[in-house]
JSON list of C-alpha atoms in Angstrom, two decimals:
[
{"chain": "Z", "resi": 1, "resn": "MET", "atom": "CA", "xyz": [0.00, 0.00, 0.00]},
{"chain": "Z", "resi": 2, "resn": "MET", "atom": "CA", "xyz": [2.84, 2.40, 0.78]},
{"chain": "Z", "resi": 3, "resn": "VAL", "atom": "CA", "xyz": [4.28, 1.90, -2.69]},
{"chain": "Z", "resi": 4, "resn": "GLN", "atom": "CA", "xyz": [0.97, 2.59, -4.41]},
{"chain": "Z", "resi": 5, "resn": "ASP", "atom": "CA", "xyz": [0.35, 5.68, -2.28]},
{"chain": "Z", "resi": 6, "resn": "ALA", "atom": "CA", "xyz": [3.79, 7.03, -3.22]},
{"chain": "Z", "resi": 7, "resn": "ILE", "atom": "CA", "xyz": [3.22, 6.28, -6.90]},
{"chain": "Z", "resi": 8, "resn": "ASP", "atom": "CA", "xyz": [-0.19, 7.99, -6.74]},
{"chain": "Z", "resi": 9, "resn": "GLU", "atom": "CA", "xyz": [1.47, 11.09, -5.29]},
{"chain": "Z", "resi": 10, "resn": "ILE", "atom": "CA", "xyz": [3.97, 11.10, -8.14]},
{"chain": "Z", "resi": 11, "resn": "THR", "atom": "CA", "xyz": [1.47, 10.48, -10.94]},
{"chain": "Z", "resi": 12, "resn": "ASN", "atom": "CA", "xyz": [-0.89, 13.20, -9.70]},
{"chain": "Z", "resi": 13, "resn": "VAL", "atom": "CA", "xyz": [1.64, 15.93, -10.45]},
{"chain": "Z", "resi": 14, "resn": "GLN", "atom": "CA", "xyz": [-0.02, 18.34, -12.88]},
{"chain": "Z", "resi": 15, "resn": "ASN", "atom": "CA", "xyz": [3.09, 20.25, -13.94]},
{"chain": "Z", "resi": 16, "resn": "PHE", "atom": "CA", "xyz": [6.01, 18.13, -15.19]},
{"chain": "Z", "resi": 17, "resn": "ASN", "atom": "CA", "xyz": [8.40, 20.73, -13.77]},
{"chain": "Z", "resi": 18, "resn": "ASP", "atom": "CA", "xyz": [7.34, 19.53, -10.30]},
{"chain": "Z", "resi": 19, "resn": "PHE", "atom": "CA", "xyz": [7.68, 15.84, -11.17]},
{"chain": "Z", "resi": 20, "resn": "TYR", "atom": "CA", "xyz": [11.34, 15.48, -10.15]},
{"chain": "Z", "resi": 21, "resn": "GLN", "atom": "CA", "xyz": [10.80, 17.31, -6.87]},
{"chain": "Z", "resi": 22, "resn": "ARG", "atom": "CA", "xyz": [7.71, 15.27, -5.98]},
{"chain": "Z", "resi": 23, "resn": "SER", "atom": "CA", "xyz": [9.51, 12.04, -6.86]},
{"chain": "Z", "resi": 24, "resn": "PHE", "atom": "CA", "xyz": [12.49, 12.95, -4.70]},
{"chain": "Z", "resi": 25, "resn": "TYR", "atom": "CA", "xyz": [10.15, 13.90, -1.85]},
{"chain": "Z", "resi": 26, "resn": "GLN", "atom": "CA", "xyz": [8.59, 10.42, -1.95]},
{"chain": "Z", "resi": 27, "resn": "ILE", "atom": "CA", "xyz": [12.04, 8.82, -1.74]},
{"chain": "Z", "resi": 28, "resn": "ALA", "atom": "CA", "xyz": [13.03, 11.12, 1.12]},
{"chain": "Z", "resi": 29, "resn": "LYS", "atom": "CA", "xyz": [9.79, 10.43, 2.98]},
{"chain": "Z", "resi": 30, "resn": "PHE", "atom": "CA", "xyz": [10.94, 6.82, 3.37]},
{"chain": "Z", "resi": 31, "resn": "GLY", "atom": "CA", "xyz": [14.58, 7.74, 4.09]},
{"chain": "Z", "resi": 32, "resn": "LEU", "atom": "CA", "xyz": [15.81, 6.13, 0.89]},
{"chain": "Z", "resi": 33, "resn": "GLN", "atom": "CA", "xyz": [17.95, 8.99, -0.44]},
{"chain": "Z", "resi": 34, "resn": "LEU", "atom": "CA", "xyz": [21.25, 7.11, -0.04]},
{"chain": "Z", "resi": 35, "resn": "ASP", "atom": "CA", "xyz": [19.87, 4.02, -1.76]},
{"chain": "Z", "resi": 36, "resn": "ALA", "atom": "CA", "xyz": [18.58, 6.22, -4.58]},
{"chain": "Z", "resi": 37, "resn": "ARG", "atom": "CA", "xyz": [22.01, 7.82, -4.92]},
{"chain": "Z", "resi": 38, "resn": "LYS", "atom": "CA", "xyz": [23.76, 4.42, -4.96]},
{"chain": "Z", "resi": 39, "resn": "GLU", "atom": "CA", "xyz": [21.41, 3.21, -7.69]},
{"chain": "Z", "resi": 40, "resn": "LYS", "atom": "CA", "xyz": [21.67, 6.53, -9.57]},
{"chain": "Z", "resi": 41, "resn": "LEU", "atom": "CA", "xyz": [17.91, 6.83, -9.61]},
{"chain": "Z", "resi": 42, "resn": "PHE", "atom": "CA", "xyz": [17.88, 10.57, -10.28]},
{"chain": "Z", "resi": 43, "resn": "THR", "atom": "CA", "xyz": [20.93, 10.95, -12.54]},
{"chain": "Z", "resi": 44, "resn": "SER", "atom": "CA", "xyz": [19.30, 10.24, -15.90]},
{"chain": "Z", "resi": 45, "resn": "ASP", "atom": "CA", "xyz": [18.54, 13.04, -18.36]},
{"chain": "Z", "resi": 46, "resn": "ASN", "atom": "CA", "xyz": [15.07, 11.49, -18.69]},
{"chain": "Z", "resi": 47, "resn": "TRP", "atom": "CA", "xyz": [14.00, 13.57, -15.69]},
{"chain": "Z", "resi": 48, "resn": "LEU", "atom": "CA", "xyz": [14.03, 16.57, -18.04]},
{"chain": "Z", "resi": 49, "resn": "ASP", "atom": "CA", "xyz": [11.84, 14.97, -20.71]},
{"chain": "Z", "resi": 50, "resn": "PRO", "atom": "CA", "xyz": [8.06, 14.90, -20.15]},
{"chain": "Z", "resi": 51, "resn": "GLN", "atom": "CA", "xyz": [7.75, 12.06, -22.69]},
{"chain": "Z", "resi": 52, "resn": "CYS", "atom": "CA", "xyz": [9.70, 9.82, -20.29]},
{"chain": "Z", "resi": 53, "resn": "LYS", "atom": "CA", "xyz": [7.24, 10.26, -17.42]},
{"chain": "Z", "resi": 54, "resn": "ASP", "atom": "CA", "xyz": [5.71, 6.78, -17.67]},
{"chain": "Z", "resi": 55, "resn": "GLU", "atom": "CA", "xyz": [9.15, 5.17, -17.85]},
{"chain": "Z", "resi": 56, "resn": "LEU", "atom": "CA", "xyz": [10.28, 7.14, -14.80]},
{"chain": "Z", "resi": 57, "resn": "ILE", "atom": "CA", "xyz": [7.16, 6.22, -12.84]},
{"chain": "Z", "resi": 58, "resn": "GLU", "atom": "CA", "xyz": [7.83, 2.54, -13.54]},
{"chain": "Z", "resi": 59, "resn": "LYS", "atom": "CA", "xyz": [11.45, 3.00, -12.46]},
{"chain": "Z", "resi": 60, "resn": "MET", "atom": "CA", "xyz": [10.25, 4.59, -9.22]},
{"chain": "Z", "resi": 61, "resn": "ARG", "atom": "CA", "xyz": [7.73, 1.77, -8.68]},
{"chain": "Z", "resi": 62, "resn": "ARG", "atom": "CA", "xyz": [10.45, -0.90, -9.05]},
{"chain": "Z", "resi": 63, "resn": "PHE", "atom": "CA", "xyz": [12.78, 1.01, -6.73]},
{"chain": "Z", "resi": 64, "resn": "LEU", "atom": "CA", "xyz": [10.12, 1.43, -4.03]},
{"chain": "Z", "resi": 65, "resn": "ILE", "atom": "CA", "xyz": [9.01, -2.20, -4.23]},
{"chain": "Z", "resi": 66, "resn": "LYS", "atom": "CA", "xyz": [12.61, -3.31, -3.86]},
{"chain": "Z", "resi": 67, "resn": "HIS", "atom": "CA", "xyz": [13.29, -1.13, -0.82]},
{"chain": "Z", "resi": 68, "resn": "LEU", "atom": "CA", "xyz": [9.94, -1.16, 1.00]},
{"chain": "Z", "resi": 69, "resn": "LYS", "atom": "CA", "xyz": [9.40, -4.90, 1.32]}
]
């Protein structure tokens, strides 16, 4: 349930400019910033491209499932 709630928060972002910030907030909320850094979750240029939103959401979903078992 936690994973789905976090994904819902991310997908409900209206403005793509806020997408990165909202995604990082969800990671920080669970204290997973260091794990995200180790896995280079936020280093891709895809975070700048609105067309990559679905791909990024799936990447976030896999990351959260892995770390919130």
